[in-house]
Amino acid sequence: MNDDEERLESLSARLKERQMAEKFKIQDIENKLEQAEAMTLRLLDSSHGETDSIEEARVIAETCVTVLAECVQVLGVNDVKITATFSDGNVPKSKLLQ
């Protein structure tokens, strides 16, 4: 093996290591986001029964979205967008809380 082939093999191995590390990092973030979602749903279940008004439902939804957003912020993930999906389209979190 000549120097160029050894260098190429070394660079290829380093690239593979970096790709694996990035894959594990993404999987870890996905797991943490799933945990944050589960925590939010548990908060909803434990804190609130059935709601009698639209205003109560909105307050509950706002609380859940706020908790989820705080979990995402704690994880240090800045590029995650939280949206609510309704039959007539998606609403970004910033508009959902208004």
XYZ file of C-alpha atoms in Angstrom, residues 60-98:
39
model
C -54.141 22.898 29.021
C -52.754 22.813 25.477
C -50.701 25.942 26.159
C -49.254 24.367 29.313
C -48.318 21.191 27.446
C -46.733 23.096 24.564
C -44.789 25.276 26.998
C -43.486 22.243 28.908
C -42.484 20.521 25.661
C -40.768 23.690 24.401
C -38.833 23.992 27.676
C -37.733 20.354 27.414
C -36.510 20.968 23.875
C -34.634 24.084 25.019
C -32.987 22.178 27.882
C -31.807 19.586 25.363
C -30.056 22.384 23.501
C -31.871 21.710 20.263
C -32.468 25.077 18.622
C -33.805 24.022 15.236
C -36.846 22.022 16.396
C -40.200 23.498 15.432
C -43.300 22.560 17.382
C -46.525 22.622 15.368
C -50.082 21.606 16.031
C -51.829 19.746 13.230
C -55.511 20.430 12.725
C -57.815 19.286 9.954
C -57.454 22.655 8.216
C -53.648 22.854 8.460
C -50.619 23.250 10.719
C -50.165 26.018 13.261
C -46.675 26.951 14.508
C -46.168 27.035 18.285
C -45.709 30.813 18.287
C -49.216 31.297 16.857
C -50.732 28.493 18.906
C -49.946 30.291 22.163
C -51.532 33.579 21.038
